XYZ file of C-alpha atoms in Angstrom:
585
model
C 124.127 -101.280 74.508
C 121.646 -101.828 71.681
C 117.965 -102.415 72.286
C 117.979 -106.163 71.642
C 120.904 -106.644 74.035
C 119.059 -104.669 76.711
C 115.936 -106.738 76.178
C 117.991 -109.893 76.639
C 119.798 -108.603 79.712
C 116.999 -106.829 81.574
C 114.053 -108.988 80.716
C 115.617 -112.283 79.662
C 112.585 -112.512 77.403
C 113.754 -112.989 73.834
C 114.169 -116.517 72.497
C 116.959 -117.605 70.174
C 114.520 -117.749 67.245
C 113.416 -114.141 67.892
C 117.001 -112.874 67.881
C 117.766 -114.982 64.799
C 115.051 -113.163 62.841
C 116.563 -109.800 63.780
C 120.062 -111.025 62.912
C 118.862 -112.190 59.479
C 117.449 -108.751 58.683
C 120.671 -107.133 59.928
C 122.808 -109.346 57.671
C 120.627 -108.654 54.644
C 120.619 -104.899 55.292
C 123.425 -103.872 57.692
C 122.079 -100.335 58.096
C 118.670 -101.428 59.410
C 117.410 -99.267 62.286
C 117.759 -100.965 65.679
C 114.077 -100.314 66.386
C 113.138 -102.296 63.290
C 115.337 -105.205 64.360
C 114.000 -105.136 67.926
C 110.449 -104.799 66.573
C 110.939 -107.920 64.451
C 112.203 -109.851 67.476
C 109.305 -108.611 69.620
C 106.708 -109.415 66.938
C 108.095 -112.951 66.862
C 108.079 -113.166 70.672
C 104.511 -111.832 70.738
C 103.246 -114.754 68.652
C 104.896 -117.234 71.024
C 103.086 -115.504 73.914
C 99.713 -115.855 72.198
C 99.438 -112.386 70.669
C 98.747 -111.705 67.015
C 101.141 -108.733 66.989
C 103.427 -106.516 69.073
C 101.808 -103.400 70.530
C 104.420 -100.728 71.302
C 101.856 -98.910 73.471
C 101.520 -101.946 75.793
C 104.953 -103.586 75.969
C 104.809 -104.477 79.678
C 102.494 -107.434 79.110
C 105.117 -108.958 76.823
C 108.535 -107.959 78.219
C 107.863 -106.350 81.578
C 109.464 -103.021 82.481
C 112.515 -102.142 80.366
C 114.524 -98.972 81.008
C 114.458 -96.263 78.325
C 112.017 -98.160 76.155
C 111.108 -96.259 72.945
C 107.737 -94.521 72.896
C 105.146 -95.640 70.287
C 105.791 -92.641 68.018
C 109.498 -93.480 67.787
C 108.747 -97.102 66.942
C 106.240 -96.038 64.282
C 108.625 -93.588 62.627
C 111.353 -96.222 62.321
C 108.994 -98.883 61.009
C 107.411 -96.621 58.391
C 110.863 -95.740 57.065
C 112.021 -99.350 56.728
C 111.793 -101.470 53.572
C 111.280 -104.512 55.828
C 107.926 -103.181 57.036
C 104.826 -102.967 54.868
C 101.805 -100.750 55.559
C 99.049 -101.974 53.208
C 95.424 -100.929 53.183
C 93.074 -102.961 55.352
C 91.802 -105.204 52.538
C 95.108 -105.488 50.675
C 97.373 -108.511 50.724
C 100.702 -107.630 52.323
C 103.670 -107.826 49.957
C 105.768 -110.960 50.367
C 108.902 -108.786 50.251
C 108.066 -107.325 53.664
C 108.317 -109.833 56.545
C 106.701 -107.293 58.886
C 103.447 -105.323 58.619
C 102.593 -102.154 60.560
C 98.846 -101.661 60.785
C 96.582 -99.816 63.190
C 99.457 -99.217 65.624
C 100.497 -102.892 65.748
C 103.551 -104.624 64.288
C 102.788 -108.058 62.830
C 104.779 -110.851 61.369
C 103.371 -110.818 57.847
C 101.955 -114.338 58.085
C 99.877 -113.519 61.171
C 98.611 -110.263 59.716
C 97.423 -112.272 56.744
C 95.721 -114.853 58.982
C 93.883 -112.020 60.713
C 92.908 -110.271 57.461
C 91.764 -113.512 55.813
C 89.790 -114.581 58.887
C 87.952 -111.258 59.069
C 87.233 -111.418 55.352
C 85.957 -114.985 55.660
C 83.692 -114.310 58.648
C 82.190 -111.262 56.940
C 81.664 -113.320 53.756
C 79.688 -115.954 55.652
C 77.755 -113.398 57.682
C 76.677 -111.532 54.553
C 74.767 -114.577 53.283
C 71.213 -115.143 54.475
C 70.609 -118.829 55.112
C 66.859 -118.359 54.828
C 64.197 -115.848 55.717
C 63.114 -115.894 59.356
C 59.689 -117.537 59.628
C 57.041 -117.251 62.267
C 57.565 -119.821 65.046
C 56.082 -123.185 64.060
C 54.240 -125.544 66.425
C 57.384 -127.695 66.464
C 59.532 -124.716 67.428
C 57.094 -123.892 70.235
C 57.205 -127.514 71.416
C 60.992 -127.487 71.531
C 61.261 -124.085 73.210
C 58.173 -123.802 75.439
C 59.795 -121.714 78.191
C 59.679 -117.938 77.504
C 62.307 -117.471 80.228
C 64.888 -119.911 78.832
C 67.805 -117.490 79.008
C 68.054 -116.919 75.249
C 67.895 -120.482 73.905
C 64.866 -119.886 71.664
C 66.360 -116.670 70.354
C 69.654 -118.430 69.590
C 67.865 -121.169 67.658
C 65.742 -118.697 65.704
C 68.807 -116.652 64.813
C 70.715 -119.764 63.715
C 67.841 -120.735 61.406
C 67.912 -117.320 59.757
C 71.615 -116.439 59.694
C 74.618 -118.081 58.067
C 76.954 -117.110 60.909
C 75.897 -117.282 64.555
C 77.896 -117.118 67.760
C 76.227 -118.696 70.815
C 78.055 -117.867 74.032
C 77.445 -118.689 77.661
C 78.978 -120.172 80.758
C 78.876 -123.815 81.844
C 75.381 -125.242 82.098
C 73.586 -122.496 80.160
C 72.299 -124.974 77.583
C 74.529 -124.449 74.544
C 74.484 -128.134 73.591
C 70.753 -128.515 74.320
C 70.050 -125.524 72.091
C 72.159 -127.003 69.294
C 70.437 -130.406 69.503
C 67.036 -128.759 69.131
C 68.299 -126.489 66.361
C 69.653 -129.456 64.398
C 66.363 -131.284 64.864
C 64.476 -128.222 63.556
C 66.787 -127.968 60.544
C 66.200 -131.627 59.672
C 62.431 -131.359 60.231
C 62.146 -128.230 58.060
C 64.092 -129.883 55.244
C 61.805 -132.938 55.357
C 58.728 -130.702 55.407
C 60.002 -128.840 52.334
C 60.690 -132.113 50.523
C 64.462 -131.605 50.641
C 67.283 -133.832 51.763
C 68.419 -133.446 55.349
C 71.231 -130.915 55.694
C 74.733 -132.317 55.798
C 75.936 -131.511 59.312
C 79.437 -131.534 60.792
C 80.177 -131.316 64.513
C 83.697 -130.378 65.588
C 85.812 -129.125 68.487
C 89.468 -128.106 68.895
C 90.583 -131.202 70.846
C 89.684 -134.859 70.904
C 88.406 -134.657 74.464
C 86.243 -131.612 73.676
C 84.861 -133.424 70.626
C 84.051 -136.469 72.759
C 82.289 -134.318 75.343
C 80.321 -132.561 72.617
C 79.203 -135.926 71.219
C 78.309 -137.240 74.688
C 76.241 -134.137 75.440
C 74.422 -134.320 72.110
C 73.595 -137.993 72.625
C 72.085 -137.186 76.019
C 70.184 -134.232 74.531
C 68.902 -136.461 71.729
C 67.479 -138.927 74.244
C 65.678 -136.115 76.068
C 64.490 -134.696 72.766
C 62.940 -137.984 71.646
C 60.793 -137.952 74.797
C 59.497 -134.415 74.159
C 55.753 -134.222 73.373
C 55.137 -133.259 69.749
C 58.531 -134.510 68.570
C 58.817 -137.250 65.935
C 61.246 -139.692 67.524
C 62.171 -141.090 64.120
C 63.690 -137.745 63.164
C 66.003 -137.991 66.168
C 67.693 -140.896 64.424
C 68.854 -138.470 61.736
C 70.704 -136.296 64.268
C 74.512 -136.459 63.985
C 75.910 -137.875 67.214
C 79.630 -137.972 66.434
C 82.050 -135.058 66.595
C 85.572 -134.685 65.263
C 88.555 -132.514 65.941
C 88.875 -129.492 63.672
C 92.088 -130.919 62.248
C 90.357 -134.147 61.301
C 87.377 -132.233 59.877
C 89.653 -130.184 57.631
C 91.718 -133.198 56.571
C 95.426 -132.908 57.381
C 97.937 -133.594 54.609
C 101.096 -135.316 55.903
C 104.132 -133.022 56.114
C 102.206 -130.012 54.811
C 100.767 -126.976 56.626
C 97.697 -126.955 54.347
C 94.552 -128.991 54.849
C 92.647 -130.997 52.252
C 89.611 -128.744 52.633
C 90.237 -125.059 51.982
C 88.886 -122.160 49.933
C 89.337 -123.913 46.584
C 88.073 -127.257 47.937
C 85.432 -126.370 50.538
C 83.944 -128.660 53.150
C 81.031 -130.825 51.904
C 78.589 -129.653 54.589
C 75.571 -127.379 54.831
C 75.841 -126.736 58.572
C 79.030 -126.736 60.662
C 78.938 -126.495 64.458
C 82.133 -125.835 66.428
C 82.159 -126.223 70.210
C 84.730 -124.773 72.664
C 85.552 -121.992 70.196
C 87.618 -120.142 72.824
C 90.301 -122.812 72.340
C 90.655 -122.255 68.576
C 93.735 -120.246 67.626
C 94.026 -117.654 64.874
C 95.634 -119.804 62.112
C 93.239 -122.724 62.633
C 90.116 -120.538 62.750
C 91.273 -118.805 59.563
C 91.654 -122.138 57.771
C 88.298 -123.378 59.035
C 86.402 -120.266 57.945
C 87.999 -120.265 54.507
C 86.877 -123.880 54.045
C 83.199 -123.079 54.792
C 81.407 -123.165 51.416
C 79.162 -120.383 50.177
C 75.603 -120.972 51.336
C 76.617 -123.047 54.373
C 75.952 -122.049 57.970
C 78.648 -121.800 60.646
C 77.709 -121.869 64.337
C 80.379 -121.181 66.959
C 79.776 -122.156 70.596
C 81.912 -121.017 73.481
C 82.522 -119.152 76.696
C 84.533 -115.996 76.136
C 85.463 -115.812 79.837
C 87.548 -118.984 79.621
C 91.234 -118.972 78.806
C 92.072 -118.092 75.208
C 93.845 -120.567 72.946
C 97.365 -121.695 73.794
C 98.583 -120.524 70.383
C 98.285 -117.055 68.871
C 95.054 -115.117 69.050
C 91.950 -114.774 71.187
C 89.550 -115.280 68.323
C 86.337 -115.925 70.252
C 86.756 -112.785 72.373
C 87.395 -110.687 69.254
C 84.279 -112.021 67.541
C 82.220 -111.471 70.696
C 83.470 -107.886 70.888
C 82.486 -107.318 67.265
C 79.239 -109.317 67.186
C 77.113 -107.546 69.762
C 73.561 -108.728 70.282
C 71.994 -105.599 68.832
C 71.428 -104.876 65.167
C 73.469 -101.948 63.857
C 73.898 -103.015 60.245
C 77.697 -103.063 60.567
C 80.048 -106.023 60.442
C 78.834 -108.869 62.636
C 76.303 -106.921 64.676
C 73.307 -109.021 65.601
C 75.040 -112.340 64.969
C 75.499 -113.319 68.618
C 73.285 -114.565 71.450
C 74.481 -114.808 75.050
C 72.757 -117.570 77.026
C 72.152 -116.247 80.518
C 70.310 -118.905 82.501
C 72.217 -121.698 84.216
C 70.621 -125.150 84.223
C 73.462 -127.403 85.384
C 73.511 -126.778 89.136
C 74.757 -129.860 90.974
C 73.125 -130.805 94.262
C 76.653 -131.385 95.571
C 78.311 -128.220 94.251
C 77.194 -124.591 94.567
C 79.529 -122.894 92.100
C 77.527 -120.248 90.237
C 78.184 -117.298 92.557
C 81.911 -118.034 92.852
C 82.270 -118.427 89.072
C 80.553 -115.076 88.554
C 82.773 -113.330 91.113
C 85.947 -114.738 89.558
C 84.771 -113.959 86.044
C 84.339 -110.330 87.112
C 87.682 -110.249 88.924
C 86.054 -109.389 92.257
C 88.680 -110.357 94.835
C 86.710 -109.371 97.935
C 83.624 -111.294 96.906
C 85.590 -114.314 95.682
C 87.456 -114.608 98.986
C 84.283 -114.103 101.020
C 82.592 -116.902 99.083
C 85.606 -119.207 99.369
C 85.760 -118.608 103.113
C 82.022 -119.085 103.444
C 79.953 -122.232 103.261
C 79.460 -122.847 99.551
C 78.256 -126.388 99.040
C 81.053 -128.603 97.700
C 83.715 -125.848 97.775
C 86.686 -125.907 100.152
C 89.327 -123.193 100.376
C 92.681 -124.428 101.684
C 93.973 -120.945 102.424
C 97.728 -120.568 102.226
C 98.262 -124.216 101.268
C 101.219 -124.464 98.900
C 101.550 -128.245 98.744
C 98.476 -130.487 99.124
C 100.761 -133.540 98.911
C 102.590 -132.574 102.113
C 99.635 -131.799 104.352
C 96.688 -133.543 105.972
C 94.844 -133.259 102.633
C 97.287 -135.689 100.980
C 95.130 -138.800 101.360
C 91.936 -137.029 100.339
C 93.701 -135.979 97.127
C 95.187 -139.417 96.434
C 92.163 -141.551 97.378
C 90.395 -141.555 93.951
C 93.647 -142.560 92.244
C 94.459 -145.266 94.777
C 91.178 -146.907 93.727
C 92.663 -147.371 90.244
C 95.073 -149.952 91.664
C 92.114 -152.316 92.068
C 90.571 -151.660 88.655
C 90.613 -154.450 86.092
C 87.936 -153.455 83.585
C 89.103 -150.683 81.173
C 85.722 -148.910 81.046
C 85.462 -148.856 84.842
C 89.048 -147.652 85.130
C 88.405 -144.774 82.711
C 85.326 -143.793 84.723
C 87.479 -143.749 87.877
C 90.093 -141.707 86.009
C 87.548 -138.920 85.449
C 86.786 -138.597 89.143
C 89.577 -136.241 90.154
C 92.311 -134.011 88.745
C 94.931 -131.668 90.181
C 95.113 -128.487 88.092
C 97.972 -126.019 88.106
C 98.870 -122.802 86.330
C 102.402 -123.946 85.475
C 104.060 -126.745 83.519
C 107.452 -126.656 85.240
C 108.807 -125.906 88.697
C 107.888 -127.234 92.158
C 104.198 -126.478 91.595
C 104.187 -127.330 87.903
C 102.360 -130.273 86.355
C 105.543 -132.262 85.605
C 106.846 -132.209 89.188
C 103.412 -132.783 90.725
C 102.854 -135.825 88.501
C 106.213 -137.292 89.519
C 105.385 -136.858 93.203
C 101.873 -138.301 92.837
C 103.218 -141.310 90.953
C 105.833 -141.911 93.660
C 103.147 -141.681 96.346
C 100.984 -144.221 94.487
C 103.599 -146.718 93.282
C 106.866 -145.984 95.107
C 110.228 -144.543 94.089
C 111.209 -147.645 92.054
C 107.927 -147.937 90.173
C 107.506 -149.373 86.712
C 107.147 -146.507 84.178
C 103.721 -147.892 83.207
C 102.483 -149.166 86.544
C 98.937 -150.440 86.974
C 96.624 -147.456 87.479
C 98.922 -144.780 86.051
C 97.147 -141.990 84.165
C 98.690 -140.721 80.927
C 98.074 -137.450 79.096
C 98.598 -137.393 75.320
C 100.704 -134.376 74.296
C 100.325 -134.361 70.498
C 97.791 -135.259 67.836
C 98.168 -138.661 66.186
C 95.626 -139.325 63.452
C 97.081 -142.773 62.876
C 96.150 -143.768 66.421
C 93.056 -141.607 66.712
C 94.599 -140.000 69.807
C 94.733 -136.266 70.361
C 96.442 -133.677 72.521
C 94.710 -133.732 75.918
C 93.326 -137.285 75.769
C 93.608 -139.212 79.039
C 94.429 -142.927 79.204
C 94.864 -145.388 82.060
C 97.500 -148.145 82.297
C 96.258 -151.608 83.262
C 98.313 -154.774 83.595
C 96.492 -158.100 83.896
C 99.750 -160.032 84.002
C 100.526 -159.947 80.299
C 102.216 -156.547 80.327
C 100.852 -152.988 80.496
C 98.142 -151.784 78.113
C 97.044 -148.142 78.011
C 93.300 -147.743 77.533
C 91.465 -144.764 76.070
C 87.793 -144.047 75.478
C 86.448 -144.560 71.954
C 86.184 -147.232 69.307
C 83.396 -149.687 68.549
C 83.734 -151.313 71.983
C 83.825 -147.995 73.821
C 87.496 -148.442 74.760
C 90.741 -148.835 72.812
C 93.981 -150.368 74.084
C 97.568 -149.518 73.038
C 100.963 -150.850 73.971
C 102.841 -148.008 75.707
C 105.617 -148.072 73.095
C 103.073 -147.368 70.349
C 101.755 -144.167 71.921
C 102.511 -140.668 70.641
C 104.259 -138.214 73.005
C 102.701 -138.321 76.459
C 103.235 -137.503 80.120
C 101.621 -138.202 83.479
C 97.944 -137.319 83.712
C 97.163 -136.984 87.433
C 98.114 -133.287 87.413
C 97.699 -131.055 84.393
C 97.751 -127.394 83.493
C 94.464 -125.529 83.368
C 95.015 -125.002 79.648
C 95.213 -128.771 79.103
C 92.024 -129.250 81.149
C 89.911 -127.044 78.893
C 87.165 -129.065 77.283
C 87.163 -131.574 80.166
C 85.202 -132.014 83.389
C 85.992 -133.957 86.550
C 83.946 -134.903 89.596
C 86.536 -133.307 91.900
C 88.997 -130.556 90.982
C 91.962 -129.497 93.104
C 93.372 -126.154 91.940
C 96.937 -125.448 93.092
C 98.103 -121.858 92.536
C 101.819 -120.935 92.624
C 103.516 -119.756 95.823
C 104.329 -116.419 94.193
C 102.398 -114.364 91.653
C 103.019 -115.156 88.001
C 101.845 -113.472 84.814
C 100.158 -116.652 83.584
C 97.689 -116.556 86.497
C 94.591 -114.557 85.587
C 90.886 -114.372 86.297
C 90.299 -116.369 83.094
C 92.573 -119.134 84.372
C 90.748 -119.270 87.711
C 87.320 -119.231 86.076
C 88.314 -121.968 83.620
C 89.793 -124.110 86.398
C 86.899 -123.995 88.846
C 84.279 -124.613 86.156
C 85.930 -127.977 85.347
C 84.426 -129.305 88.624
C 81.159 -131.237 88.661
C 80.712 -132.092 92.358
C 83.675 -130.951 94.432
C 86.169 -128.080 94.277
C 89.330 -127.523 96.342
C 91.258 -124.249 95.947
C 94.811 -124.164 97.356
C 96.184 -120.610 97.299
C 97.299 -117.687 99.410
C 95.176 -114.544 99.494
C 97.829 -112.304 97.804
C 98.328 -114.711 94.876
C 94.588 -115.196 94.470
C 93.934 -111.453 94.493
C 96.753 -110.794 92.033
C 95.377 -113.399 89.615
C 91.858 -111.973 89.849
C 93.176 -108.490 89.051
C 94.772 -109.672 85.820
C 93.097 -110.202 82.444
C 94.509 -112.741 79.986
C 94.588 -110.004 77.345
C 95.786 -110.795 73.818
C 96.961 -108.162 71.355
C 94.896 -108.395 68.169
C 93.316 -106.204 65.523
C 90.599 -108.720 64.617
C 87.733 -107.091 66.516
C 88.417 -103.760 64.813
C 88.439 -105.388 61.380
C 85.135 -107.123 62.112
C 83.373 -104.110 63.616
C 84.093 -101.929 60.633
C 85.345 -103.713 57.497
C 86.296 -100.378 55.923
C 88.555 -99.337 58.797
C 92.326 -99.176 58.348
C 92.882 -102.135 60.613
């Protein structure tokens, strides 16, 4: 039995499109080594699983345990001998005649190797430019950053004033948005002082909801800033208070993979700030970086401990690994600041210690904290179905209140009160099934598809509607038929007929991935009954940090421990390219 057949039989991993790629190479060159064909299929599968490439030294994370799997040296020998596999130098463009690239021990689909190479090249290009010489702190800087123990905020702002590329990382509530608001104010004030025009500033995030949250946070920070002694309130009016999705920033072209803004038509901005950078995948980050003009500054904000992007790559983690906080003169060294002091500690929710334990994968400490008396945290140990236990009404209560809502703005505020998060999309504990059961509990088995109070989750970007993947809407019916309301627009809310909406699903339960960039007053986290590879410490950390006031964790001890022992690791060569641009990969 050939290798591809064994992969299909033992692991049931390969998709039809992966096998089709191998079959195409076999038809074009019937004598192609089986390890080359299987490598092509696995490189294709790897991208679908979020990796940039296939690593023959770590196949278990992709296909599990397969009997008699070739060792890395055997893979490498076959790939190097094949005309289908290129092995260019680190800075070279891979030949279009080779659909696969073998580099630094990894097998890439050519397109994704090129995304990685171009992204590294673009980041290093931006980092090599000095935005301006670092000045001594001004009285205004001292007024904005008066606390010497601010957890790195002043240092982040100073670095962003002096460098063209800066990465500001930190967990929830460490002040990333506050730091950016003050930095933008400083940039505008310095330009005015020097007799120059205010810098052209763009604010962006990967999803519509993340962009909205970024804008909301900056508006609140602007209000606080205007009340700061020594700050000219009039300058606050020049602060940008709107954010866009990265796709909208780059300008999509209908029916084309390219954007309007790219290397030969760069973005018309002097300063670009991207929030929730952990959610940005490899192709999109590559296209963004290439569109940053020479002389402009790029600031990336994010939390590397959150889940990586749904699509290929873990770009933020790779940049963090390469951009240490110490100066070494190589690559991106000295271009990152980690914010270390938490400011957003709710009176109702004591989450910091649990988030730290889960981030570190400490099962004993996490369980001890869950079983303890953390304020606002409840551990429903062993609970596999919160809809079939005494907790049912506590879970449903915030959504039952939507049945009485008539005002769209009030209904959307109620909609943000609670969410059930899960690791899975399908199955008994997947988001689809949980939504169906919640909707039946709220409106009965013969409910209208768009019953009053139903929450909807947008599943694709629609620039025509101004709706984006992850946006939440609420259905209201005042007697004239259902209207689905979303936040935004001149009136603060926008209404759509259900038939006009892009692809959508129920929004009461959602996967943790879909919840990234959002926050809810109460979060219920439902883990699967049995361990699954998608459950990791990053998933747990991301899920619990969506909660503002109340957290419920429904899981057995074995599943919780297994998830905490697992990293959401992505195969990539980006960090190596960034650490040492002259390396072979």
